[in-house]
Amino acid sequence: MTDPSENPADIDRHDPEAEIAARATAYRNWGRWGEDDVLGTLNFIDAAKRVEAAALVRDGVSISLSQSFDTDGPQKGWRRRTNPVHTMTDTGVDAERGNQGFPHGIGGADDVIAMPLQCSTQWDGLGHIFDHGFAWNGRRAGDVVTSEGDLVTGIEHAASVIVSRGVLLDLGRHLEPSTGELPDGYAISAAELDACATAEGVVIGRGDIVLVRTGRLARARREGWGEYAGGPSAGLSLTTAGWLHRTEIAAIATDTWGFEVRPNEFDVPSFQPLHQVVIPNIGLTIGEMWNLDALAASCAERARWDFLLSAPPLPITGAVGSPINPVAIF
């Protein structure tokens, strides 16, 4: 079968079904790691890859790639996605007033947080998106995720896996050097991903975790959240599906709400078509709402765009996503 075009201009903007189906069929990894697989492309991270990644640590400098988890976040309530609600259950006031009931003057503080698992910096798990009722590896969606959670590919399976070589592709600075920010609706192509890697002097390899900076978060932090959550944004074109497949990367993350370009590349109703190809068909783990600005500055200062990346999810049994605090180490 001939691979679908990787030129965004070639998309039939009136036929999302055909465009999605062509890529789902061409790049489907079902059965590649056996019928019982629960990790998808995270299988590309092996012991040798982690040893390679660990050798990138030379300066001992670590950078958090996480947004904050607080009420001043991007979420607006779409499909019950709200910002975190942080509540103190014990405080210093309680301790001062001696009403905690502890002996010999000891006091303490405790707190609780309530939040959707995908309200800030996070991974999309393999049970998050389905294609025509099928989940990753060709399983029936209803056999995988029920009211009890993801019974097969829950995010807990990745808890010890996601440590690898990270590579930042700063498309914002590469394509818009004066501002470092791509305009809303800009569809990043496979050729532009390759050109950015070449300009940075990096080679994308099997098992890498690729981070794509568009500059969208930088603008939201400067101007206010606005439509950051669910609104227009630069992002990956549907036509990058082949690139995501053939590079054999383990995972990819962006500084945007939705990873792919928004509005999506069709003139008829569509919703997150690249998700529909890459999660249930390729088995690719996707990260969203990562804070890549400090990392980009550090990479530019060092003229070095790869690093050790540790980004494990919380082992929440049966979850289809997880909040994370990714850390890049130079």
Tab-separated table of C-alpha atoms in Angstrom:
chain	number	residue	atom	x	y	z
A	1	MET	CA	0.000	0.000	0.000
A	2	THR	CA	1.262	3.500	-0.826
A	3	ASP	CA	1.671	5.674	2.241
A	4	PRO	CA	-0.720	8.626	2.414
A	5	SER	CA	0.639	12.025	1.469
A	6	GLU	CA	2.713	13.889	4.035
A	7	ASN	CA	1.931	17.245	2.483
A	8	PRO	CA	-0.803	19.041	4.469
A	9	ALA	CA	-1.979	20.699	1.260
A	10	ASP	CA	-2.956	17.296	-0.140
A	11	ILE	CA	-5.578	16.540	2.520
A	12	ASP	CA	-9.101	16.178	1.180
A	13	ARG	CA	-10.681	18.709	3.509
A	14	HIS	CA	-14.161	17.313	2.882
A	15	ASP	CA	-13.467	13.662	3.739
A	16	PRO	CA	-12.043	13.136	7.235
A	17	GLU	CA	-13.264	9.521	7.311
A	18	ALA	CA	-11.138	8.554	4.312
A	19	GLU	CA	-8.093	10.537	5.413
A	20	ILE	CA	-8.171	9.036	8.906
A	21	ALA	CA	-8.825	5.496	7.643
A	22	ALA	CA	-5.956	5.629	5.159
A	23	ARG	CA	-3.477	6.501	7.877
A	24	ALA	CA	-4.941	4.168	10.486
A	25	THR	CA	-4.576	1.283	8.043
A	26	ALA	CA	-1.132	2.253	6.761
A	27	TYR	CA	0.473	2.760	10.183
A	28	ARG	CA	-1.398	0.312	12.412
A	29	ASN	CA	0.851	-1.511	14.882
A	30	TRP	CA	-1.702	-4.053	16.139
A	31	GLY	CA	0.028	-7.301	17.063
A	32	ARG	CA	3.538	-5.864	16.696
A	33	TRP	CA	4.376	-6.648	20.331
A	34	GLY	CA	1.963	-9.541	20.762
A	35	GLU	CA	-1.743	-9.789	21.392
A	36	ASP	CA	-1.378	-9.063	25.117
A	37	ASP	CA	0.597	-5.843	24.726
A	38	VAL	CA	-0.325	-2.900	26.978
A	39	LEU	CA	2.488	-0.434	26.197
A	40	GLY	CA	2.432	0.213	22.458
A	41	THR	CA	5.373	2.327	21.301
A	42	LEU	CA	6.701	2.599	24.856
A	43	ASN	CA	8.131	-0.857	24.053
A	44	PHE	CA	10.818	1.006	22.097
A	45	ILE	CA	12.345	2.144	25.401
A	46	ASP	CA	14.640	-0.666	26.512
A	47	ALA	CA	17.559	-0.934	28.933
A	48	ALA	CA	20.086	0.080	26.284
A	49	LYS	CA	18.042	3.176	25.482
A	50	ARG	CA	18.014	4.234	29.113
A	51	VAL	CA	21.776	3.744	29.378
A	52	GLU	CA	22.170	5.913	26.277
A	53	ALA	CA	19.921	8.539	27.813
A	54	ALA	CA	21.727	8.508	31.161
A	55	ALA	CA	25.005	9.321	29.368
A	56	LEU	CA	23.486	12.665	28.360
A	57	VAL	CA	23.673	13.885	31.960
A	58	ARG	CA	26.827	16.023	32.188
A	59	ASP	CA	25.948	19.176	34.103
A	60	GLY	CA	23.504	17.877	36.694
A	61	VAL	CA	21.009	20.613	35.778
A	62	SER	CA	17.347	19.603	36.041
A	63	ILE	CA	14.333	21.449	34.626
A	64	SER	CA	10.686	20.776	35.419
A	65	LEU	CA	8.480	20.675	32.330
A	66	SER	CA	5.197	20.906	34.199
A	67	GLN	CA	2.595	23.607	34.397
A	68	SER	CA	1.138	24.414	37.802
A	69	PHE	CA	-1.698	22.383	39.270
A	70	ASP	CA	-3.965	25.004	40.820
A	71	THR	CA	-7.214	26.890	40.304
A	72	ASP	CA	-5.493	29.390	38.011
A	73	GLY	CA	-5.334	26.853	35.196
A	74	PRO	CA	-6.485	26.627	31.598
A	75	GLN	CA	-9.579	24.466	32.003
A	76	LYS	CA	-13.080	25.840	31.406
A	77	GLY	CA	-15.257	22.875	32.312
A	78	TRP	CA	-15.511	21.209	28.872
A	79	ARG	CA	-16.656	17.614	29.445
A	80	ARG	CA	-16.242	18.188	33.169
A	81	ARG	CA	-12.575	19.125	32.869
A	82	THR	CA	-12.008	21.630	35.640
A	83	ASN	CA	-8.926	23.062	37.260
A	84	PRO	CA	-7.621	21.438	40.454
A	85	VAL	CA	-9.415	22.188	43.710
A	86	HIS	CA	-6.944	22.166	46.590
A	87	THR	CA	-8.411	21.994	50.102
A	88	MET	CA	-6.565	22.117	53.432
A	89	THR	CA	-7.886	19.633	55.970
A	90	ASP	CA	-5.461	20.644	58.730
A	91	THR	CA	-3.645	23.970	58.982
A	92	GLY	CA	-1.181	25.991	61.029
A	93	VAL	CA	-4.126	27.867	62.496
A	94	ASP	CA	-5.465	24.592	63.869
A	95	ALA	CA	-2.045	23.819	65.324
A	96	GLU	CA	-1.709	27.237	66.982
A	97	ARG	CA	-5.118	26.895	68.604
A	98	GLY	CA	-4.322	23.451	69.890
A	99	ASN	CA	-7.465	21.852	68.483
A	100	GLN	CA	-5.824	18.989	66.591
A	101	GLY	CA	-5.646	16.672	69.580
A	102	PHE	CA	-1.950	15.810	69.266
A	103	PRO	CA	0.281	15.378	72.365
A	104	HIS	CA	3.341	17.391	73.534
A	105	GLY	CA	2.750	20.381	71.262
A	106	ILE	CA	3.200	18.746	67.867
A	107	GLY	CA	0.995	20.051	65.087
A	108	GLY	CA	0.661	19.459	61.392
A	109	ALA	CA	-0.993	20.274	58.121
A	110	ASP	CA	-2.766	18.036	55.631
A	111	ASP	CA	-4.520	18.630	52.356
A	112	VAL	CA	-6.526	17.003	49.609
A	113	ILE	CA	-6.822	17.725	45.895
A	114	ALA	CA	-9.645	16.976	43.483
A	115	MET	CA	-9.000	17.230	39.753
A	116	PRO	CA	-9.471	15.576	36.392
A	117	LEU	CA	-6.374	13.575	35.529
A	118	GLN	CA	-5.893	15.521	32.302
A	119	CYS	CA	-6.412	19.074	33.541
A	120	SER	CA	-2.764	20.164	33.345
A	121	THR	CA	0.540	18.618	32.240
A	122	GLN	CA	-0.303	15.000	31.479
A	123	TRP	CA	-0.029	11.832	29.421
A	124	ASP	CA	-2.863	10.443	27.334
A	125	GLY	CA	-2.922	6.719	28.012
A	126	LEU	CA	-3.690	4.054	25.415
A	127	GLY	CA	-7.263	3.713	26.674
A	128	HIS	CA	-8.041	7.380	26.106
A	129	ILE	CA	-9.075	7.318	22.434
A	130	PHE	CA	-10.856	4.730	20.259
A	131	ASP	CA	-11.236	4.260	16.510
A	132	HIS	CA	-14.695	3.071	15.402
A	133	GLY	CA	-15.170	1.254	18.704
A	134	PHE	CA	-11.707	-0.311	18.803
A	135	ALA	CA	-8.961	0.385	21.317
A	136	TRP	CA	-5.219	-0.163	21.074
A	137	ASN	CA	-4.169	-3.516	19.615
A	138	GLY	CA	-7.564	-4.205	18.062
A	139	ARG	CA	-9.481	-4.804	21.276
A	140	ARG	CA	-13.138	-3.861	21.598
A	141	ALA	CA	-13.335	-0.524	23.383
A	142	GLY	CA	-16.044	-1.806	25.736
A	143	ASP	CA	-13.840	-4.709	26.784
A	144	VAL	CA	-11.027	-2.328	27.655
A	145	VAL	CA	-12.579	0.651	29.418
A	146	THR	CA	-15.666	0.292	31.603
A	147	SER	CA	-17.081	2.224	34.532
A	148	GLU	CA	-14.394	0.492	36.610
A	149	GLY	CA	-11.619	2.045	34.522
A	150	ASP	CA	-9.201	0.811	31.892
A	151	LEU	CA	-9.108	-2.896	32.663
A	152	VAL	CA	-6.350	-3.675	30.144
A	153	THR	CA	-4.084	-0.745	29.276
A	154	GLY	CA	-4.404	1.337	32.447
A	155	ILE	CA	-1.742	4.009	32.870
A	156	GLU	CA	-0.245	2.090	35.797
A	157	HIS	CA	1.493	-0.229	33.330
A	158	ALA	CA	3.735	2.649	32.252
A	159	ALA	CA	4.765	3.723	35.753
A	160	SER	CA	8.351	2.448	35.509
A	161	VAL	CA	8.763	2.777	31.755
A	162	ILE	CA	8.913	6.415	30.666
A	163	VAL	CA	12.566	7.313	31.179
A	164	SER	CA	14.469	7.848	27.940
A	165	ARG	CA	16.322	10.243	25.700
A	166	GLY	CA	14.295	13.399	25.260
A	167	VAL	CA	14.633	15.595	22.182
A	168	LEU	CA	13.191	19.097	21.946
A	169	LEU	CA	12.080	20.248	18.521
A	170	ASP	CA	11.512	23.971	19.004
A	171	LEU	CA	9.303	24.597	15.985
A	172	GLY	CA	8.327	27.988	17.381
A	173	ARG	CA	11.873	29.329	17.211
A	174	HIS	CA	12.735	27.378	14.079
A	175	LEU	CA	9.845	28.704	11.988
A	176	GLU	CA	9.281	32.075	13.709
A	177	PRO	CA	12.682	33.128	15.071
A	178	SER	CA	11.562	36.688	15.779
A	179	THR	CA	8.769	35.659	18.155
A	180	GLY	CA	9.348	31.982	18.894
A	181	GLU	CA	5.606	31.418	18.558
A	182	LEU	CA	3.622	29.800	15.748
A	183	PRO	CA	0.270	31.323	14.771
A	184	ASP	CA	-2.971	29.579	15.669
A	185	GLY	CA	-4.068	27.022	13.103
A	186	TYR	CA	-0.538	26.371	11.829
A	187	ALA	CA	-0.248	22.718	10.768
A	188	ILE	CA	3.284	21.443	11.380
A	189	SER	CA	4.372	19.036	8.650
A	190	ALA	CA	6.681	16.022	8.719
A	191	ALA	CA	9.161	17.914	6.544
A	192	GLU	CA	9.239	20.727	9.105
A	193	LEU	CA	9.878	18.290	11.936
A	194	ASP	CA	12.826	16.880	10.010
A	195	ALA	CA	14.117	20.333	9.073
A	196	CYS	CA	13.981	21.476	12.698
A	197	ALA	CA	15.902	18.398	13.826
A	198	THR	CA	18.532	19.032	11.156
A	199	ALA	CA	18.855	22.682	12.159
A	200	GLU	CA	19.362	21.653	15.785
A	201	GLY	CA	21.866	18.957	14.837
A	202	VAL	CA	19.896	16.090	16.349
A	203	VAL	CA	18.833	12.763	14.900
A	204	ILE	CA	15.534	11.315	16.077
A	205	GLY	CA	16.012	7.686	17.064
A	206	ARG	CA	14.024	4.664	18.160
A	207	GLY	CA	12.746	5.013	21.706
A	208	ASP	CA	13.177	8.783	21.889
A	209	ILE	CA	10.555	10.992	23.486
A	210	VAL	CA	10.046	13.987	21.218
A	211	LEU	CA	8.893	17.311	22.657
A	212	VAL	CA	7.449	19.853	20.233
A	213	ARG	CA	7.362	23.482	21.299
A	214	THR	CA	4.958	25.732	19.387
A	215	GLY	CA	5.056	28.744	21.729
A	216	ARG	CA	1.318	28.471	22.448
A	217	LEU	CA	1.784	28.214	26.194
A	218	ALA	CA	4.156	31.178	26.238
A	219	ARG	CA	1.452	33.317	24.625
A	220	ALA	CA	-1.212	32.064	27.049
A	221	ARG	CA	0.953	32.956	30.007
A	222	ARG	CA	1.562	36.416	28.611
A	223	GLU	CA	-1.977	37.228	27.441
A	224	GLY	CA	-4.134	35.039	29.697
A	225	TRP	CA	-5.549	31.574	29.155
A	226	GLY	CA	-8.245	32.689	26.721
A	227	GLU	CA	-8.963	29.789	24.369
A	228	TYR	CA	-5.847	27.798	25.241
A	229	ALA	CA	-7.992	24.857	26.365
A	230	GLY	CA	-9.745	23.559	23.279
A	231	GLY	CA	-9.353	26.635	21.109
A	232	PRO	CA	-7.242	27.411	18.040
A	233	SER	CA	-3.592	26.455	18.181
A	234	ALA	CA	-0.655	25.422	16.100
A	235	GLY	CA	0.020	21.714	16.256
A	236	LEU	CA	0.939	18.619	14.308
A	237	SER	CA	-0.772	18.006	10.989
A	238	LEU	CA	-2.670	14.774	10.440
A	239	THR	CA	-0.084	14.151	7.725
A	240	THR	CA	2.640	13.638	10.375
A	241	ALA	CA	1.163	10.226	11.239
A	242	GLY	CA	3.648	8.510	8.936
A	243	TRP	CA	6.562	10.386	10.557
A	244	LEU	CA	5.371	9.398	14.017
A	245	HIS	CA	5.223	5.780	12.867
A	246	ARG	CA	8.485	5.415	10.921
A	247	THR	CA	10.703	7.266	13.436
A	248	GLU	CA	9.728	4.664	16.055
A	249	ILE	CA	9.633	7.264	18.806
A	250	ALA	CA	8.296	6.069	22.133
A	251	ALA	CA	6.124	9.101	22.897
A	252	ILE	CA	5.558	12.726	21.940
A	253	ALA	CA	4.441	15.786	23.890
A	254	THR	CA	3.637	19.410	23.093
A	255	ASP	CA	3.026	22.705	24.873
A	256	THR	CA	-0.566	22.798	23.584
A	257	TRP	CA	-3.914	21.592	24.875
A	258	GLY	CA	-4.530	19.143	22.072
A	259	PHE	CA	-1.190	18.092	20.473
A	260	GLU	CA	-2.529	18.438	16.919
A	261	VAL	CA	-3.410	21.550	14.958
A	262	ARG	CA	-6.673	23.258	15.826
A	263	PRO	CA	-8.965	23.896	14.091
A	264	ASN	CA	-8.436	20.449	12.614
A	265	GLU	CA	-7.678	20.307	8.917
A	266	PHE	CA	-11.186	19.746	7.554
A	267	ASP	CA	-14.017	21.919	6.309
A	268	VAL	CA	-16.616	19.478	7.664
A	269	PRO	CA	-17.111	18.391	11.292
A	270	SER	CA	-14.100	16.594	12.734
A	271	PHE	CA	-12.490	16.211	16.133
A	272	GLN	CA	-8.875	15.348	16.869
A	273	PRO	CA	-8.276	13.060	13.862
A	274	LEU	CA	-4.571	12.578	14.589
A	275	HIS	CA	-5.447	11.273	18.051
A	276	GLN	CA	-7.733	8.745	16.373
A	277	VAL	CA	-4.850	7.470	14.255
A	278	VAL	CA	-1.947	7.469	16.667
A	279	ILE	CA	-3.357	6.310	20.008
A	280	PRO	CA	-5.553	3.312	19.147
A	281	ASN	CA	-3.728	2.366	15.928
A	282	ILE	CA	-0.044	3.236	16.317
A	283	GLY	CA	-0.123	2.785	20.089
A	284	LEU	CA	1.606	6.113	20.701
A	285	THR	CA	1.562	7.792	24.103
A	286	ILE	CA	0.831	11.532	23.819
A	287	GLY	CA	1.654	14.310	26.274
A	288	GLU	CA	-0.114	17.653	26.351
A	289	MET	CA	0.154	21.009	28.118
A	290	TRP	CA	3.850	20.605	28.862
A	291	ASN	CA	5.806	23.706	29.848
A	292	LEU	CA	8.703	23.742	27.392
A	293	ASP	CA	9.814	27.369	27.626
A	294	ALA	CA	12.568	27.055	30.236
A	295	LEU	CA	13.758	23.901	28.515
A	296	ALA	CA	13.920	25.725	25.176
A	297	ALA	CA	15.984	28.512	26.705
A	298	SER	CA	18.357	26.007	28.273
A	299	CYS	CA	18.727	24.075	25.029
A	300	ALA	CA	19.455	27.267	23.078
A	301	GLU	CA	22.026	28.362	25.652
A	302	ARG	CA	23.803	25.017	25.447
A	303	ALA	CA	23.250	24.535	21.701
A	304	ARG	CA	22.166	21.063	22.743
A	305	TRP	CA	18.704	19.672	22.185
A	306	ASP	CA	18.760	16.205	23.776
A	307	PHE	CA	18.763	15.226	27.428
A	308	LEU	CA	17.682	12.577	29.895
A	309	LEU	CA	13.921	12.779	30.340
A	310	SER	CA	12.065	11.218	33.249
A	311	ALA	CA	8.278	11.446	32.915
A	312	PRO	CA	6.545	8.542	34.677
A	313	PRO	CA	2.788	8.684	35.204
A	314	LEU	CA	1.215	8.198	38.591
A	315	PRO	CA	0.298	4.503	38.842
A	316	ILE	CA	-3.418	5.187	39.122
A	317	THR	CA	-5.031	1.826	38.581
A	318	GLY	CA	-7.239	1.782	35.503
A	319	ALA	CA	-6.674	5.438	34.563
A	320	VAL	CA	-6.674	6.514	30.912
A	321	GLY	CA	-4.349	9.426	31.618
A	322	SER	CA	-2.172	10.834	34.345
A	323	PRO	CA	-0.875	14.152	35.660
A	324	ILE	CA	2.913	14.294	35.589
A	325	ASN	CA	5.911	16.439	36.491
A	326	PRO	CA	8.362	15.640	33.694
A	327	VAL	CA	11.991	16.478	34.411
A	328	ALA	CA	14.727	17.070	31.834
A	329	ILE	CA	18.279	16.558	33.076
A	330	PHE	CA	21.397	17.898	31.322
